[in-house]
Coordinates of C-alpha atoms and ligand atoms in Angstrom, one line a residue:
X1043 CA 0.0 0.0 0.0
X1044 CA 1.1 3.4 -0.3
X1045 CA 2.5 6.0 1.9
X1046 CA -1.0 7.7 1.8
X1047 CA -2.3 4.4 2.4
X1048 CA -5.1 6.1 4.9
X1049 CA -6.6 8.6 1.7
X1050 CA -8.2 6.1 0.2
X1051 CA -9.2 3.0 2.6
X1052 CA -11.9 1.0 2.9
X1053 CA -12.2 0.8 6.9
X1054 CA -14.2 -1.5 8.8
X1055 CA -15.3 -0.5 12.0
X1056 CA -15.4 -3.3 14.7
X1057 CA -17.7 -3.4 17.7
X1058 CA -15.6 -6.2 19.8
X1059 CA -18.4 -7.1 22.2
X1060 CA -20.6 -7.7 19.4
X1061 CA -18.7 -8.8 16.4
X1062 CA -17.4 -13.0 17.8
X1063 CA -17.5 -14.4 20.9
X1064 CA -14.4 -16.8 21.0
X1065 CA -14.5 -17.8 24.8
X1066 CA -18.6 -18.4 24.4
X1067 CA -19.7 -16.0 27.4
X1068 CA -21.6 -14.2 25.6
X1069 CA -20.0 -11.1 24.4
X1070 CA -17.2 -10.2 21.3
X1071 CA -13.8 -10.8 22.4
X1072 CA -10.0 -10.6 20.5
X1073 CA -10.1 -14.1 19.7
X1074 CA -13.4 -14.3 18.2
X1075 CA -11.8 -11.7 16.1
X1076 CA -8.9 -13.0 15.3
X1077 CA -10.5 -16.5 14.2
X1078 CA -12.9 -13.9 11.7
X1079 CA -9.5 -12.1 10.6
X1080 CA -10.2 -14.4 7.0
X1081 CA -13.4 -12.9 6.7
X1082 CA -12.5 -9.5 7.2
X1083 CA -9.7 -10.1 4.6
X1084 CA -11.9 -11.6 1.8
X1085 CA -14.1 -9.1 2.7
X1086 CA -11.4 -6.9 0.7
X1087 CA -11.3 -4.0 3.6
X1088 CA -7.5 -2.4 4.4
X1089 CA -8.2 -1.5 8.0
X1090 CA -10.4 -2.5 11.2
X1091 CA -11.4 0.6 13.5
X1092 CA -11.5 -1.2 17.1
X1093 CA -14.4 0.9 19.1
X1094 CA -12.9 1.0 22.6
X1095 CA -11.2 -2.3 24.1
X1096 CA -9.4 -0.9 27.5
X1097 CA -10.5 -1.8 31.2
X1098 CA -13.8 -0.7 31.5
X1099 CA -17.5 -0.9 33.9
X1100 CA -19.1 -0.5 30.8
X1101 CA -21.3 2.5 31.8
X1102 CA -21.1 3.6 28.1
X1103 CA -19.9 0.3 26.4
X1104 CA -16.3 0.9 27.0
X1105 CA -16.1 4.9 26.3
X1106 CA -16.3 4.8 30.1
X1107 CA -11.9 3.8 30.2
X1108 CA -10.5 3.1 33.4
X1109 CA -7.1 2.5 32.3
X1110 CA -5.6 3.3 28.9
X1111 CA -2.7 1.2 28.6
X1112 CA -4.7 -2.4 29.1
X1113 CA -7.2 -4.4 27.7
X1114 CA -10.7 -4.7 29.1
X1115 CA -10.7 -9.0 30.8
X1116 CA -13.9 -9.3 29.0
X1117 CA -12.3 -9.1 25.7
X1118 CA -8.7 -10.5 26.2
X1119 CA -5.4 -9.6 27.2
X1120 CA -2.9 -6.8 26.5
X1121 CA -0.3 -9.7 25.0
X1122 CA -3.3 -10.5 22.6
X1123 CA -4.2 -7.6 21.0
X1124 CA -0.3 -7.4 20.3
X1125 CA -0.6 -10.9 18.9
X1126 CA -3.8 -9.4 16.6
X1127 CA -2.2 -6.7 15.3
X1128 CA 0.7 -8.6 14.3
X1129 CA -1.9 -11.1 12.9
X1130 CA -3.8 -8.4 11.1
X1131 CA -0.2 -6.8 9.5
X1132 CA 0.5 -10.6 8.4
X1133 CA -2.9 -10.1 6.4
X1134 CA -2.3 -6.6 4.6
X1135 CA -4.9 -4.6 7.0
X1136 CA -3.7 -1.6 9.2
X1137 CA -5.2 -1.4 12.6
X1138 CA -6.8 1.8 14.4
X1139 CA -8.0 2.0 18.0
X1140 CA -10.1 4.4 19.7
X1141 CA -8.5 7.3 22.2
X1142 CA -11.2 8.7 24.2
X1143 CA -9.9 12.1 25.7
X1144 CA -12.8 14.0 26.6
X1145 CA -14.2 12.1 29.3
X1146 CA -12.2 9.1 31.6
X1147 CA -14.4 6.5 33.8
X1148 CA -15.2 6.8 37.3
X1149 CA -13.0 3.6 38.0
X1150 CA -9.6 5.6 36.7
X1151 CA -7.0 5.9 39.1
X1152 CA -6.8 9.8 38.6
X1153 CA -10.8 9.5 39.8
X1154 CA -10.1 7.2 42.5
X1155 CA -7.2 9.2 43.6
X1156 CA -9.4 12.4 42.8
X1157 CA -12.2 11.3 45.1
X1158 CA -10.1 9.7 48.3
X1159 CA -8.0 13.2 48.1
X1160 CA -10.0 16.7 47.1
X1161 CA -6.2 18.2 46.3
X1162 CA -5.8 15.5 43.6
X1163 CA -9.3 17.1 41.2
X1164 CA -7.5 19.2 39.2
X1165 CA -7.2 16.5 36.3
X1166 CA -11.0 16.6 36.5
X1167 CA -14.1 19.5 36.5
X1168 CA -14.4 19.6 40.4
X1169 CA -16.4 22.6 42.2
X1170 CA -18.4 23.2 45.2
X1171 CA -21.6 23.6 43.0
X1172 CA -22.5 23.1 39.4
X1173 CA -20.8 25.9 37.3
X1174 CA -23.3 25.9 34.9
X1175 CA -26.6 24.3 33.6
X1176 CA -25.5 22.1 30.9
X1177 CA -27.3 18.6 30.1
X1178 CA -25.5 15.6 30.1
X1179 CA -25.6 14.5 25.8
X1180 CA -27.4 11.4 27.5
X1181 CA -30.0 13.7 29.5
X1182 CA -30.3 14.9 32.7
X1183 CA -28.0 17.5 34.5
X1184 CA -23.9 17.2 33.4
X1185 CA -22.8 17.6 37.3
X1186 CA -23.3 14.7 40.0
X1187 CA -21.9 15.4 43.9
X1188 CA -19.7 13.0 45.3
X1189 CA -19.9 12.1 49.3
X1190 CA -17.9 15.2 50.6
X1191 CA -20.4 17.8 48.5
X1192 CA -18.2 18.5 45.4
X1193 CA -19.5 18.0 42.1
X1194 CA -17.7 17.1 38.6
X1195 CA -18.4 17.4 35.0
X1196 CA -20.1 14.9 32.9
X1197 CA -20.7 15.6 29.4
X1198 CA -22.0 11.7 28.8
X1199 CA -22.8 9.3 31.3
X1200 CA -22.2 10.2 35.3
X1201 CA -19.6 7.1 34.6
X1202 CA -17.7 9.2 32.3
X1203 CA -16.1 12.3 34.4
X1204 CA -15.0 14.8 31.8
X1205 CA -10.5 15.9 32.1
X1206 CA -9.4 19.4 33.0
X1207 CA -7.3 20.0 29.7
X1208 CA -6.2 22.8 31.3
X1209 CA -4.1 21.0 33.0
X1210 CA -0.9 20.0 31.5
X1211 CA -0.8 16.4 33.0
X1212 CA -3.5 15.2 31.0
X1213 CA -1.7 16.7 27.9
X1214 CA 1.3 14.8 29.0
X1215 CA -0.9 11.5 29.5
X1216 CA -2.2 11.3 26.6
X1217 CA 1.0 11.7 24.2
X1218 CA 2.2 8.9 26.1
X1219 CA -0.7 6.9 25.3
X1220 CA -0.7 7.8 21.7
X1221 CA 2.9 6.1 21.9
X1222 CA 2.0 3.2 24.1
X1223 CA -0.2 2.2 20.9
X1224 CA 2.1 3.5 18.3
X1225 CA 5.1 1.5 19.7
X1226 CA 2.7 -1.5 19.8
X1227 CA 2.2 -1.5 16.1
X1228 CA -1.4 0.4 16.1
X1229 CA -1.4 2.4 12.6
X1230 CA -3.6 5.3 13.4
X1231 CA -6.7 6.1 16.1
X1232 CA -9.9 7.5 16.1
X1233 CA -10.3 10.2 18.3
X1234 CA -13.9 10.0 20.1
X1235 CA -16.0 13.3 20.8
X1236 CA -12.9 15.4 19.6
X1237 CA -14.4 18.4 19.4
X1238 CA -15.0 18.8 23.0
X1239 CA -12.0 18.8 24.9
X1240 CA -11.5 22.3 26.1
X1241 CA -14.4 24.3 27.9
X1242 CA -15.1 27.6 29.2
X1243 CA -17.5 28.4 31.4
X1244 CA -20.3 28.9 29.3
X1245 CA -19.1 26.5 26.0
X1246 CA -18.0 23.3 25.9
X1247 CA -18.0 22.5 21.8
X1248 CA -15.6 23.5 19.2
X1249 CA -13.7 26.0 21.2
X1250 CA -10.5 27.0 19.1
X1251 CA -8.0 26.0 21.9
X1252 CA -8.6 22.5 21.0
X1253 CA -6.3 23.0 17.6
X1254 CA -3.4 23.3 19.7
X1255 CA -3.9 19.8 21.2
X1256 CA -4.5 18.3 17.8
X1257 CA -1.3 19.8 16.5
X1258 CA 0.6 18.4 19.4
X1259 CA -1.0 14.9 18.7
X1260 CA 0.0 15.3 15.1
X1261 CA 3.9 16.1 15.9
X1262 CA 3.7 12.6 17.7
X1263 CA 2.2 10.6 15.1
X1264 CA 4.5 12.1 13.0
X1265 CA 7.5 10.8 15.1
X1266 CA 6.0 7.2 13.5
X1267 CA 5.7 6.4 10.2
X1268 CA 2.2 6.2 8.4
X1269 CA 0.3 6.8 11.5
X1270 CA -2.8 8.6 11.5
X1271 CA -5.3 10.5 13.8
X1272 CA -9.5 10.3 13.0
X1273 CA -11.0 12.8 14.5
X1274 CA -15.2 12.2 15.4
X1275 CA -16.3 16.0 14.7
X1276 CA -19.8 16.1 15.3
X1277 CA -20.3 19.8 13.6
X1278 CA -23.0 21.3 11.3
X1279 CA -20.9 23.9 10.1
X1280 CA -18.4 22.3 7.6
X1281 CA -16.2 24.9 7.3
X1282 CA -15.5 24.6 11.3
X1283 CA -15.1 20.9 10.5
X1284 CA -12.9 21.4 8.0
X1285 CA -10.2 23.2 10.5
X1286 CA -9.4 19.9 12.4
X1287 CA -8.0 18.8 8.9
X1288 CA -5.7 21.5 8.3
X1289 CA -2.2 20.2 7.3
X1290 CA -0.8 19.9 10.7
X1291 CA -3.5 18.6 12.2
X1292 CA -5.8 15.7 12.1
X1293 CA -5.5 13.7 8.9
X1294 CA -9.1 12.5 8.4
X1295 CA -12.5 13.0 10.2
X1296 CA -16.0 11.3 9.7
X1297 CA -18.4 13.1 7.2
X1298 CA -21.5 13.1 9.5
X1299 CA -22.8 15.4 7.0
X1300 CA -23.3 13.0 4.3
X1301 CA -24.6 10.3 7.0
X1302 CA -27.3 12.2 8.3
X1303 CA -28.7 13.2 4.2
X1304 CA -32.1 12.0 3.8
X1305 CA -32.0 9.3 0.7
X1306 CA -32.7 12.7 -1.6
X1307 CA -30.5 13.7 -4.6
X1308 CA -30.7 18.0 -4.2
X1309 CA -29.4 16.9 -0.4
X1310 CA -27.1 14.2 -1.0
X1311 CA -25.9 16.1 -3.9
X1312 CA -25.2 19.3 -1.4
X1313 CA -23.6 17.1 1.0
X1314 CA -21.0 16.1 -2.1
X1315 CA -20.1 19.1 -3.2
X1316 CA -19.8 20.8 0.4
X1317 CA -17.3 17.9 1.3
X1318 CA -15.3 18.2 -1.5
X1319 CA -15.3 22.0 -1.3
X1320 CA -13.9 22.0 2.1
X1321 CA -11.9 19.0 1.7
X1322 CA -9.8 19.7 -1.3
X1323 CA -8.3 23.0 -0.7
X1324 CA -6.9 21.6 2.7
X1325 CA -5.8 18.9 0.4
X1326 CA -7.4 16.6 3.3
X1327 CA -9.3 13.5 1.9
X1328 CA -12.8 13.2 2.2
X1329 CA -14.4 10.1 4.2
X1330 CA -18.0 8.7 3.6
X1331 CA -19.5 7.0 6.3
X1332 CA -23.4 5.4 6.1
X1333 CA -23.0 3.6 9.8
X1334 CA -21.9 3.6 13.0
X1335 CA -22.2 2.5 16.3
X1336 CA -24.0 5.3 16.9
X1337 CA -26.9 5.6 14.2
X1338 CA -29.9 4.0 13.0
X1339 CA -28.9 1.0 10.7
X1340 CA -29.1 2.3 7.1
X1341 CA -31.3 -0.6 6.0
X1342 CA -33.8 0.7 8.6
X1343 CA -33.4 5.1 8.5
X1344 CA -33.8 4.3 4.2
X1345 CA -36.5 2.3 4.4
X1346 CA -38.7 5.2 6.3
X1347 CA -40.7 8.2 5.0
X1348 CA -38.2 10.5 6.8
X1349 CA -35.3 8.9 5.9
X1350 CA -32.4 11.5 7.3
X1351 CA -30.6 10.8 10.4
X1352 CA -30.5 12.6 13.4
X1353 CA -29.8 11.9 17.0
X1354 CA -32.2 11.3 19.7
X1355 CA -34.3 8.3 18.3
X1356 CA -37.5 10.2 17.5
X1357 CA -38.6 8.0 14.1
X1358 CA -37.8 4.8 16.3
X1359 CA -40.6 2.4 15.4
X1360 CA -42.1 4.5 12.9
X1361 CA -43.2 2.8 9.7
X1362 CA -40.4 1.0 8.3
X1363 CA -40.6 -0.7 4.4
X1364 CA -37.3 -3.1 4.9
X1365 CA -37.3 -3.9 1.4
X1366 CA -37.1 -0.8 0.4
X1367 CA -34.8 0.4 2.9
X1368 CA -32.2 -3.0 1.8
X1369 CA -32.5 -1.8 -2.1
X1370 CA -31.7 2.2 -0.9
X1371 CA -29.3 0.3 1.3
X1372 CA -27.5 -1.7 -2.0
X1373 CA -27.6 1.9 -3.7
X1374 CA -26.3 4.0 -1.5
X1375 CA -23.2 1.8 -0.3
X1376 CA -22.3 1.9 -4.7
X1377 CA -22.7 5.4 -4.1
X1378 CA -20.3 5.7 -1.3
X1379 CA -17.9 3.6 -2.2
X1380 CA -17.5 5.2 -5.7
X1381 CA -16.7 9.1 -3.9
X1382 CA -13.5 10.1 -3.6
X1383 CA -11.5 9.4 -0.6
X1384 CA -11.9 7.0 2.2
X1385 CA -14.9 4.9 3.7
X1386 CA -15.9 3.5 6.3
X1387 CA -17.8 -0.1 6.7
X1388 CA -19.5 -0.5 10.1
X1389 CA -19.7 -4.4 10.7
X1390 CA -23.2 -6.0 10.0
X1391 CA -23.8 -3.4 7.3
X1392 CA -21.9 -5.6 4.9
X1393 CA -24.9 -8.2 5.9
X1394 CA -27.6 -5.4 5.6
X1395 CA -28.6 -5.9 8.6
X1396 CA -31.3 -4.1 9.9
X1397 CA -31.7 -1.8 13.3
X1398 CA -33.2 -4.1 16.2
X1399 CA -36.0 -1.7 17.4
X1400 CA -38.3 -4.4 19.2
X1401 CA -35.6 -4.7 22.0
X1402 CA -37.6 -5.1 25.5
X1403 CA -36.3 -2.6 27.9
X1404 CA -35.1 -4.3 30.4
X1405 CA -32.0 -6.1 28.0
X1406 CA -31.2 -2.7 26.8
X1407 CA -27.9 -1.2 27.9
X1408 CA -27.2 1.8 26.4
X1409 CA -27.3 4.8 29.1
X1410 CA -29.5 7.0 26.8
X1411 CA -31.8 5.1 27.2
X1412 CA -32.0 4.8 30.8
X1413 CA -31.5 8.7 31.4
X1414 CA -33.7 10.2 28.9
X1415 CA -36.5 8.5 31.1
X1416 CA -37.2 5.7 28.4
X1417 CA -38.5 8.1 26.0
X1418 CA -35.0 7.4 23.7
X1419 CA -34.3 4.2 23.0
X1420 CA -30.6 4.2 22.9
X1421 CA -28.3 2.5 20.7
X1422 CA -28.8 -0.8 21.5
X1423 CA -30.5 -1.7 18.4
X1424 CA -27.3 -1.1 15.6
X1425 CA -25.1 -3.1 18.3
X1426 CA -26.6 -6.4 18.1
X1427 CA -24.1 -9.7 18.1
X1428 CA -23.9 -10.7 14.9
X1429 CA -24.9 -13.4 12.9
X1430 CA -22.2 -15.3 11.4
X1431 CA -23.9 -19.1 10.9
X1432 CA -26.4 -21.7 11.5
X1433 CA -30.7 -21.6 11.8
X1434 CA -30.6 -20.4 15.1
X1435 CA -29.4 -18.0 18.0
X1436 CA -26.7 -17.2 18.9
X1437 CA -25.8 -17.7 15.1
X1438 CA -22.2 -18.8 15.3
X1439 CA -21.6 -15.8 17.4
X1440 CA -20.7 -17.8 20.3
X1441 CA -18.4 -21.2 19.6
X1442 CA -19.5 -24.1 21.2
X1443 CA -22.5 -26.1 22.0
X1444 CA -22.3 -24.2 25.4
X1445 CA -22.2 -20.8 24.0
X1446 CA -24.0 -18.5 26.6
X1447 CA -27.1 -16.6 25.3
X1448 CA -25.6 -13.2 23.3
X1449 CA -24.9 -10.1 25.7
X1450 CA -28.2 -8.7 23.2
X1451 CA -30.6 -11.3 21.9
X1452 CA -30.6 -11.6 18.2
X1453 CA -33.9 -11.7 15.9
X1454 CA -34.6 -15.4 15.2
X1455 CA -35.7 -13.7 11.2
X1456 CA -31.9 -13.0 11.2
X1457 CA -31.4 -16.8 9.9
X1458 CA -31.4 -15.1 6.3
X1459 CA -28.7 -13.0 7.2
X1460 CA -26.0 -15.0 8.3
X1461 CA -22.7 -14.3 6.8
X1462 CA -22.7 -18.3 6.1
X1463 CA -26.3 -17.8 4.2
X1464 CA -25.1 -14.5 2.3
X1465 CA -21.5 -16.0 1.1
X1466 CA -22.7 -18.8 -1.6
X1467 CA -25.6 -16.2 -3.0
X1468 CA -24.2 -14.2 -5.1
X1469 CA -26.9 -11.5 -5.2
X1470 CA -26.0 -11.2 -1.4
X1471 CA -25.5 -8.0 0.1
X1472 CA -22.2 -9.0 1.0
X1473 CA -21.0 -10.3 -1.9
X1474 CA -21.8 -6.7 -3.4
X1475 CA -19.7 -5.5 -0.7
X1476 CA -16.9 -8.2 -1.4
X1477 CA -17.3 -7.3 -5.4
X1478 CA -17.5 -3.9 -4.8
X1479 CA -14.7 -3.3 -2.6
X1480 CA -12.4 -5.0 -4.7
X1481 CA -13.3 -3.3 -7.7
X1482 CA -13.0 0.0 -5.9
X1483 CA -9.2 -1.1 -5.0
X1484 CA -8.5 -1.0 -8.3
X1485 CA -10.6 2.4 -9.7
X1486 CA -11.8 4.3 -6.7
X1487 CA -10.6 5.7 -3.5
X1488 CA -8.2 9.1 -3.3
X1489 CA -8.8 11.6 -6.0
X1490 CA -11.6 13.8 -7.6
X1491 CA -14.8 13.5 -9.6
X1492 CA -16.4 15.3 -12.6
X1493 CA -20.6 15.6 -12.5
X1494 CA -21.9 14.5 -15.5
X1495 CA -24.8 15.8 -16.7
X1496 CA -28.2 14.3 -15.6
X1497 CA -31.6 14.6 -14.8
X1498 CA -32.0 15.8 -11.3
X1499 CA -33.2 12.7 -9.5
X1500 CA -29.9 11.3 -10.8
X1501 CA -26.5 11.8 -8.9
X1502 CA -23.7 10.8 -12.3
X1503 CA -20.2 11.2 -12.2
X1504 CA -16.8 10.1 -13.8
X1505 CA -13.6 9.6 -11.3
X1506 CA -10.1 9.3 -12.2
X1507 CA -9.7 5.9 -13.4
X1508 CA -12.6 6.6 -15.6
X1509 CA -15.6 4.6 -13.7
X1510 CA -18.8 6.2 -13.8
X1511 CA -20.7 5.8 -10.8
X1512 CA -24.8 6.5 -11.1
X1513 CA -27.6 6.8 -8.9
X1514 CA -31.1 6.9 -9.6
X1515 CA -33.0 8.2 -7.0
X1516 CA -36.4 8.8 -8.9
X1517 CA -39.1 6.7 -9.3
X1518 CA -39.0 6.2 -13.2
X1519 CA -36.1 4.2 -14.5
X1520 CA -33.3 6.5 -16.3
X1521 CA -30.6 5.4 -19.5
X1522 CA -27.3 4.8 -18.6
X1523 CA -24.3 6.6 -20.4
X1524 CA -22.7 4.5 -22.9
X1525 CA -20.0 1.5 -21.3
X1526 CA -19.7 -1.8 -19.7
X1527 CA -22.0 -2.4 -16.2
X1528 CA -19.1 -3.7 -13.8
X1529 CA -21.7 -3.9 -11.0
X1530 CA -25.2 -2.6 -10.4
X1531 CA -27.2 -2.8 -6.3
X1532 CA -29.9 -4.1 -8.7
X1533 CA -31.1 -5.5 -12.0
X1534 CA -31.6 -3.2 -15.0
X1535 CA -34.7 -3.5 -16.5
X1536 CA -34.5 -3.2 -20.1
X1537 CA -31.2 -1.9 -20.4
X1538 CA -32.3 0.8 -17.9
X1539 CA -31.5 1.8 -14.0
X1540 CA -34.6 1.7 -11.9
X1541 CA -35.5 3.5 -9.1
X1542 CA -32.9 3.2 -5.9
X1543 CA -30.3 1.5 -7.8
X1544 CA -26.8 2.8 -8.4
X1545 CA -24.4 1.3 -11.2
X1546 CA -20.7 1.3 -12.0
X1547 CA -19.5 1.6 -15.5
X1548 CA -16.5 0.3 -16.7
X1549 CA -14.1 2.9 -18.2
X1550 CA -14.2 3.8 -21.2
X1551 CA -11.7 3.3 -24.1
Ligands
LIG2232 C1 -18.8 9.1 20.9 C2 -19.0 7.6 20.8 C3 -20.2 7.2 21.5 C4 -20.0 7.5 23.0 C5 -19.6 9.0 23.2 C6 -19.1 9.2 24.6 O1 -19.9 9.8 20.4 O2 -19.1 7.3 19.4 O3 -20.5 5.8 21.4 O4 -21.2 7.2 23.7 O5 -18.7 9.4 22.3 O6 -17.8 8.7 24.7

């Protein structure tokens, strides 16, 4: 791969506690992983993202990190994950962990030490009363009192006390974790609610200050070779966004732009031409994310008469057309794939699996649910173990005859889903995936594209190898321009591309 190697990947993100369980207790560990490293590999991706896999209560499925230099028992062992990423190099695919600075866990030492001595809060947002009103992101108030009448800062879950980055220890902490990982092998990380480090007393989001951390982090990385920081940049201004990338700063962040677009070609088409408009004269790559851990499964959110994304889980349960939803699904991963720059795969979507919205409260897990009173329900649903084989749950997730129910029960319909089911049917979802992402090795990824002209329901466009990607987003069925189908989310009909179907062309000449 190239020195760039990180401009135009195909990464696949990797929910451990719900991607294999190799010791069959019930929840994703490293050596379920490691077993499904062939999978990943025919799967044709060139890096895993690895959500957080440190020590951890799991008040916010491991965002909550009591220590940063171990592995969480649940999933394995520090001399493990080594093995894996050697494992993973072996194969050809780069591995990126998550580096969660904003908040730490109430189990930390610093907290410990924090709460047994009140001169030892400095690394944390300790006062005698709440400095301000702010909501915790997962409701209710950001500030909880401890025994001896202080209070501290969470922006998340009460779990999840937020760092003073004021204070130069934590600076110092966290360069030395970046190099704990680096000097283990780890090729890049994904830096979680990066936006919010620094606060003042009335703003916690976006405050410029935080540049000067990222530029530290950068000179670090850059004391490696090829490693790269991801930055999770929640912002609806793009040309804010679009800062964290500047040249001495983060290298890529998620598009949560082009994620949240309703399946709509004026608003897709916006979302386009914004990111490429902020990207390129920053010369910083564009990435092009459907999924996360985070979202409504795109299967799901497409299949819906709203079908934009946006947090808080107010369309749950409304009227879903699955069907539809899968064949928007099919079209929009062609579409994403074909843009230029990176993107991302967020395990399960390669099976087009849908969200789990019938979850009974009392297995969900996910503190928004439990502290917006119910009336969200979480994220529970796009985390479900996934189903790798066999008729029944737990689906090959768990080995063994004795495999312990799944840490979230699976939907017996899921049968049809199974990576097993989907591998030998060609017209699978992931063998579009597998078909798709290695055709995009060869034509796609880094560079630029050139509209072509079409009828606006239609999103057309030419890259650099000379593939034309189109979408038709209309309900009639449009002509295709003149050259070879490589691969089409659906059959033509007639020649032509119905409605919700995207298709690659081959090059021309
Ligand atoms: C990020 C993570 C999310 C987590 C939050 C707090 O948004 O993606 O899962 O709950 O940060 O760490």
């Amino acid at each position: 791969m190239s020195q760039t190697w990180w401009r135009g990947a195909a990464i696949y993100q990797v929910y451990l506690r719900s991607f294999a369980d190799g010791n069959g207790d019930g929840a994703g560990d490293l050596a379920g992983l490691r077993s499904h490293l062939p999978y990943l590999k025919d799967l044709g991706i060139d890096a895993i993202w690895l959500n957080p896999w440190y020590p951890s209560p799991m008040a916010d499925g491991g965002y909550d990190v009591a220590d940063y230099r171990d592995i969480e028992p649940v999933f394995g062992t520090l001399a493990e994950a080594e093995r894996f990423i050697e494992e993973a190099h072996e194969l050809g695919i780069k591995v990126i962990i998550d580096v969660v600075p904003n908040h730490s866990s109430t189990e930390s030492a610093w907290f410990k030490e924090a709460l047994a001595n009140p001169a030892a809060r400095d690394r944390f947002w300790f006062a005698d009363e709440p400095l301000n009103d702010w909501q915790s992101i997962f409701g209710g108030s950001a500030w909880t009192q401890v025994p001896d009448g202080q209070w501290y800062l969470h922006l998340f879950d009460p779990g999840q006390p937020d760092f003073n980055w004021n204070n130069p220890e934590v600076h110092q902490e966290f360069e030395d974790v970046l190099r704990f990982w680096f000097d283990r092998g780890v090729d890049g990380v994904r830096i979680d609610s990066a936006a919010l480090l620094i606060k003042s007393d009335t703003a916690y989001e976006d405050l410029d200050e935080v540049h000067d951390v990222y530029r530290r982090w950068r000179e670090v990385a850059d004391e490696y070779d090829e490693r790269i920081l991801i930055g999770e940049v929640w912002l609806p201004d793009q040309e804010r966004f679009a800062r964290y990338l500047r040249p001495d700063e983060l290298h890529t962040a998620f598009n949560f732009d082009f994620l949240s677009c309703a399946w709509d070609p004026a608003d897709l088409r916006r979302s386009i031409d914004l990111t490429l408009a902020t990207h390129t004269p920053i010369g910083a790559p564009p990435t092009w994310v459907l999924a996360n851990h985070d979202v409504t499964r795109p299967v799901t959110r497409y299949g819906r008469a709203d079908t934009s994304f946006a947090h808080g889980g107010a369309l749950h349960g409304t009227p879903t057309d699955l069907e539809l939803g899968y064949r928007r699904a099919r079209a929009a991963a062609l579409l994403a794939m074909a843009l230029p720059g990176s993107v991302y795969v967020y395990q399960g979507e390669e099976l087009g699996l849908p969200e789990v919205e019938d979850l009974p409260d009392e297995v969900r897990q996910d503190p928004m649910h439990a502290r917006s009173g119910g009336t969200n329900p979480g994220r529970d649903g796009c985390r479900i173990p996934l189903p790798w084989s066999g008729d029944e749950p737990p689906f090959g997730f768990g080995t063994g005859p004795g495999a312990a129910t799944p840490w979230l029960p699976q939907p017996e319909s899921w049968r049809k889903l199974t990576a097993e089911a989907q591998r030998t049917d060609l017209g699978s979802m992931l063998n579009l995936y597998r078909t798709a992402l290695r055709i995009r090795r060869e034509l796609l990824g880094d560079g630029t594209l050139t509209w072509l002209p079409s009828g606006e329901k239609v999103l057309a466009f030419t890259r650099d190898s000379g593939l034309t990607c189109v979408t038709n987003l209309g309900a009639e069925p449009v002509p295709l321009p003149a050259g070879e189908v490589l691969l089409a989310s659906g059959p033509l009909v007639d020649g032509l591309l119905p409605s919700d179907t995207t298709a690659w062309l081959s090059p021309q000449g």
